[in-house]
Coordinates of C-alpha atoms and ligand atoms in Angstrom, one line a residue:
X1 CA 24.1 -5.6 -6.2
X2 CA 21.2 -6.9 -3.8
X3 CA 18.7 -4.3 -4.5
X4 CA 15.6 -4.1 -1.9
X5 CA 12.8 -1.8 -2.7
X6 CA 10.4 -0.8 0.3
X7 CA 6.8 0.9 -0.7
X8 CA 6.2 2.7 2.5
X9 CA 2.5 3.9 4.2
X10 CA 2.9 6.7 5.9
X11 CA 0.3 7.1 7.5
X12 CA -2.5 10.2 7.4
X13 CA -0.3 12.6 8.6
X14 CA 0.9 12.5 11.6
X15 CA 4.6 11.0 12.1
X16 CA 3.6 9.1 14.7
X17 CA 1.4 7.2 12.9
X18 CA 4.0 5.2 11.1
X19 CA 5.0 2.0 11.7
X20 CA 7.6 0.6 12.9
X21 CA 8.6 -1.7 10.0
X22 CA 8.3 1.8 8.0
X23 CA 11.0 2.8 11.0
X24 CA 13.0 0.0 10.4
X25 CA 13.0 0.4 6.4
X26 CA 14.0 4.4 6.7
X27 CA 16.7 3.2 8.5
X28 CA 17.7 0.3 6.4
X29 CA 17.7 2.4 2.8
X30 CA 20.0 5.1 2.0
X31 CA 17.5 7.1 -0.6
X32 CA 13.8 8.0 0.2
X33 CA 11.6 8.7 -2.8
X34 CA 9.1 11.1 -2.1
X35 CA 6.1 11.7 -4.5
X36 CA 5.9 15.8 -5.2
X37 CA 2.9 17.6 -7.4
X38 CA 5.2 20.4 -8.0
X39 CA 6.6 20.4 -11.2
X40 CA 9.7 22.0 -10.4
X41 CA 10.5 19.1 -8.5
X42 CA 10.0 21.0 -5.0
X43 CA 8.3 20.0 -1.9
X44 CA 6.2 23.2 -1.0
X45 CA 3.2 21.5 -1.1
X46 CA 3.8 17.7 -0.4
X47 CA 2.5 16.2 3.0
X48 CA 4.7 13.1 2.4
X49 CA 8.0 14.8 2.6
X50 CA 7.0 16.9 6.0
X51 CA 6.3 12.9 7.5
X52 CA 9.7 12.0 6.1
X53 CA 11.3 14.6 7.5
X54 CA 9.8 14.0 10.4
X55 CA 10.3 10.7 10.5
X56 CA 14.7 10.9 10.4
X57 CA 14.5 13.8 12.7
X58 CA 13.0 10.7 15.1
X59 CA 14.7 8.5 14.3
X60 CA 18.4 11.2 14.1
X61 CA 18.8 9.9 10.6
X62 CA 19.6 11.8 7.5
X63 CA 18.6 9.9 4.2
X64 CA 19.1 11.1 0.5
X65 CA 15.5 12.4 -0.6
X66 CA 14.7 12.0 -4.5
X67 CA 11.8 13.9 -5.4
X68 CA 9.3 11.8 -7.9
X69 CA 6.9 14.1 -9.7
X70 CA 4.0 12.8 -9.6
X71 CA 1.0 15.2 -11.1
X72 CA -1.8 13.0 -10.4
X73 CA -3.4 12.8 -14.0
X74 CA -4.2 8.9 -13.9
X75 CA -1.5 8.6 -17.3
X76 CA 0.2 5.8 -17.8
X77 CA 3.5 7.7 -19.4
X78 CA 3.4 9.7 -15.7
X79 CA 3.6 6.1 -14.1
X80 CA 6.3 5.1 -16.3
X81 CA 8.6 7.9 -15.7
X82 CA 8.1 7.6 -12.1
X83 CA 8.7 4.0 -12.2
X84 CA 11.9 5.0 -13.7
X85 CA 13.2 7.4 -11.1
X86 CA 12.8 4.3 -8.6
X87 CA 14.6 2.2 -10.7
X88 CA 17.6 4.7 -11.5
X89 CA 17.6 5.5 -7.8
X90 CA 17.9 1.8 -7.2
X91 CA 21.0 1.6 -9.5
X92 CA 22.8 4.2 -7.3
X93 CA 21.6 2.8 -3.9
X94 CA 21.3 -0.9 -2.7
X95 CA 17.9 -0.4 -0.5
X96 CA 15.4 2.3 -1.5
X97 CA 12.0 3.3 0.0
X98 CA 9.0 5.1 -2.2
X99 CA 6.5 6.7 0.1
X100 CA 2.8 6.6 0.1
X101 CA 0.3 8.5 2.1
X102 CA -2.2 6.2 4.3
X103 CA -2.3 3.0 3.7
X104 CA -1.2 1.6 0.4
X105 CA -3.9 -0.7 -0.7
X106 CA -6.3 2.5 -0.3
X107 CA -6.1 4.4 -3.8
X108 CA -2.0 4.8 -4.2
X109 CA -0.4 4.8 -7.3
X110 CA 2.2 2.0 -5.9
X111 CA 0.3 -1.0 -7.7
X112 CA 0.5 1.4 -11.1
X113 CA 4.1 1.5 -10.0
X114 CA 4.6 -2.6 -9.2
X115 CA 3.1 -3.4 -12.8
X116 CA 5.4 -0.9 -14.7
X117 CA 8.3 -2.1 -12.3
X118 CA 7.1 -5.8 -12.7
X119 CA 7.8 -5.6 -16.3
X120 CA 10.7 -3.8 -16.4
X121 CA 12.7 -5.5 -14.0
X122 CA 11.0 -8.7 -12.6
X123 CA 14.3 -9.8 -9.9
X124 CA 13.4 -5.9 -8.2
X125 CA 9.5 -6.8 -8.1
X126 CA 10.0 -9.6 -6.8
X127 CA 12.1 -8.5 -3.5
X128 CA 9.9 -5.6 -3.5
X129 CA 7.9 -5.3 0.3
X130 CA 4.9 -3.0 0.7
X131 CA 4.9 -2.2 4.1
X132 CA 0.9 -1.7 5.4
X133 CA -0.2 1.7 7.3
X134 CA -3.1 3.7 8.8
X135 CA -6.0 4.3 6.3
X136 CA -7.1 8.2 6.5
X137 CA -10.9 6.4 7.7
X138 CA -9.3 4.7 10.7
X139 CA -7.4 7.7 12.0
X140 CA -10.7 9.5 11.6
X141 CA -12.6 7.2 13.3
X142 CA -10.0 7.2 16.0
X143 CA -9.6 10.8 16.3
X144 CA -13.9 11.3 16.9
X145 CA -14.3 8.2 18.8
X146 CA -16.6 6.7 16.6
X147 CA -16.6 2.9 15.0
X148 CA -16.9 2.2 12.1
X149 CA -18.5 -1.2 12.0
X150 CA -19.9 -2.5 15.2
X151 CA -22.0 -5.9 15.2
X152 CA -23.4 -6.7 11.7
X153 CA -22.8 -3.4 9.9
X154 CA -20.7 -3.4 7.1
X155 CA -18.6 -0.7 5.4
X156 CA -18.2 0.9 2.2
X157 CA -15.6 3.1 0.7
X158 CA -16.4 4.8 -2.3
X159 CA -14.7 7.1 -5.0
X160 CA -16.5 10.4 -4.6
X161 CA -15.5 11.0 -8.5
X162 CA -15.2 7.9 -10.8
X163 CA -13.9 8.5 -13.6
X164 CA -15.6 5.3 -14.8
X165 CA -17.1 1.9 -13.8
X166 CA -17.1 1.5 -10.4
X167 CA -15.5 -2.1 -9.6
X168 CA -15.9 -3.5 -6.2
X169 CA -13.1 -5.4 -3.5
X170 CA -15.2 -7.3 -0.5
X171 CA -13.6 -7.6 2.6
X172 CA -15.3 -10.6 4.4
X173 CA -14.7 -10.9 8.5
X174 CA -15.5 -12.8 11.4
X175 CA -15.9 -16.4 9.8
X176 CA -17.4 -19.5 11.7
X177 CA -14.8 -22.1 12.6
X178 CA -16.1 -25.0 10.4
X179 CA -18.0 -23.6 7.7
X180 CA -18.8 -24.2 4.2
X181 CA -17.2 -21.0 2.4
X182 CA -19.5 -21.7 -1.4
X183 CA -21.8 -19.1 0.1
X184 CA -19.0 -16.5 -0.1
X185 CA -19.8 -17.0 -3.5
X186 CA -17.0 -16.9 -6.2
X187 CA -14.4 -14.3 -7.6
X188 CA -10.8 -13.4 -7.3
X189 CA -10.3 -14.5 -3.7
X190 CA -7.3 -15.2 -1.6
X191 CA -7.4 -16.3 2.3
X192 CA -5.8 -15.1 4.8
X193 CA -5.0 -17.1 7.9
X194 CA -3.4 -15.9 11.1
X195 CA -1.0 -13.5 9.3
X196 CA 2.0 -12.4 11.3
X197 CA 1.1 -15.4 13.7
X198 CA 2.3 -18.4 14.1
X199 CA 0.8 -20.7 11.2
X200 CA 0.2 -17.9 8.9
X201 CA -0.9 -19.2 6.0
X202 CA -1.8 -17.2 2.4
X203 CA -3.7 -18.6 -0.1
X204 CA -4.1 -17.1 -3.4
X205 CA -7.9 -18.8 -3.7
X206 CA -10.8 -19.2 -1.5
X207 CA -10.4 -22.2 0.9
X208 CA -13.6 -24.9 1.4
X209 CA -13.6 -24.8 4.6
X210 CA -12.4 -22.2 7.8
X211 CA -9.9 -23.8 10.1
X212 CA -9.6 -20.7 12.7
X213 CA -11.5 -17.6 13.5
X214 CA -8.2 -15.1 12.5
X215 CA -9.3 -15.8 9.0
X216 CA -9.7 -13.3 6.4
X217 CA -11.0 -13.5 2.4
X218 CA -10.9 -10.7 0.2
X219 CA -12.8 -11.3 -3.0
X220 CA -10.4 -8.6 -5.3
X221 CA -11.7 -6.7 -8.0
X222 CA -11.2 -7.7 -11.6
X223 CA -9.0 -5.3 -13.1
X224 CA -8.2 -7.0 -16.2
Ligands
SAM301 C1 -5.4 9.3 -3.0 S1 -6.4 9.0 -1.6 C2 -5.2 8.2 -0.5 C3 -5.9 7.4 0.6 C4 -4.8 6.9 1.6 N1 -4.0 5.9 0.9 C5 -5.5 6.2 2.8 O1 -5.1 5.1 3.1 O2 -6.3 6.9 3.4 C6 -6.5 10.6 -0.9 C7 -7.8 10.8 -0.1 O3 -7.6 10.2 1.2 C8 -8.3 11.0 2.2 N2 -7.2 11.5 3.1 C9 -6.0 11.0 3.1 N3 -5.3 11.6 4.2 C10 -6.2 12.4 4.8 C11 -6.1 13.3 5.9 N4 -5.0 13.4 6.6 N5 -7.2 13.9 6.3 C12 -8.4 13.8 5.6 N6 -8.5 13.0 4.5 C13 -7.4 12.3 4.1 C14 -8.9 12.2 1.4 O4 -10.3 11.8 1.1 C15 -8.1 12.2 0.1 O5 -8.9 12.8 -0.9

């Protein structure tokens, strides 16, 4: 069987906030699992099943809905077990989506998730799409018409409660065509180059020098 996994945004809340390659993947999959903190598997408090719902009733779909318990605790068993009701869905149904709310680079469990899945079965990893989303920070900025970097400011998100060293991701924008990129300094970088254009190009390092403005480096944390 051709499995597909699709790791979903959703969005902050509001249904129309989704994409439409999030759309287009709710259509595609016949099983949607949807992360629950209820541990009797129900969905009386879960934000991401009311935009699911929402969602088909767009889109006049009806989908199978798998609830994943998911009780937040930062364990790795939790991870594991919900890794595994992806993977069993996945045996049951060719093209499955796991939902996430926002965006899912911002704080989701879906990379926990992708490691556990990685190792467990590399071939669904590997055909595995995360599909990208509104961050809660850019709906808010939206919704009270206020930027959130204008000119030279820069911006910082921050774990209001760490629960141990704080690591740091940089974002670096708005390059010169031309320059020398050693005062980026050095880390864990990829580049970005026109993606979703024409000539997209993704490198998994820091280039020397930038080609085109629609160029973006993001110097990842270093998680091991
Ligand atoms: C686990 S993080 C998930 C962030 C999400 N992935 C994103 O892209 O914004 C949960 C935090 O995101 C923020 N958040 C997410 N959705 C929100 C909303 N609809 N309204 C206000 N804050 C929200 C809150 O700070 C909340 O504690």
């Amino acid at each position: 069987m051709n499995q597909k996994l699709y790791m979903v945004s959703l969005g902050p809340g509001d249904a129309q906030l989704l994409t439409l390659k999030a759309l287009n993947a709710f259509k595609e999959c016949s099983a949607i699992c949807v992360p629950t903190k209820s541990d009797d598997n129900s969905f009386r408090k879960s934000i991401s099943h009311t935009i699911v719902q929402d969602a088909l009733h767009i889109l006049g779909e009806e989908k199978e809905i798998i609830p994943v318990y998911s009780p937040m605790h930062f364990l790795y068993e939790d991870w594991v077990h919900e890794a595994d009701i992806i993977l069993e869905t996945l045996k049951k149904h060719e093209c499955v989506c796991f939902v996430t709310l926002g965006d899912a680079a911002i704080y989701s469990s879906i990379y926990y998730l992708l490691d556990i899945i990685k190792e467990k079965n590399l071939a669904v990893y590997e055909s595995c799409e995360v599909i990208a989303g509104v961050t809660s920070f850019s709906a808010a900025s939206a919704v009270s018409k206020k930027a959130l970097c204008l000119g030279d400011e820069q911006l910082t998100i921050k774990p209001i409660n760490p629960r141990g060293e704080v690591l740091t991701t940089e974002i670096l924008m708005r390059p010169k065509i031309g320059m020398d990129t050693k005062v980026l300094g050095e880390g864990d970088f990829y580049t970005y180059e026109n993606m979703y254009l024409k000539d997209e190009k993704i490198t998994p390092s820091k280039i020397e020098k930038v080609k085109c403005y629609m160029t973006l480096f993001i110097n990842y944390a270093r998680r091991d």
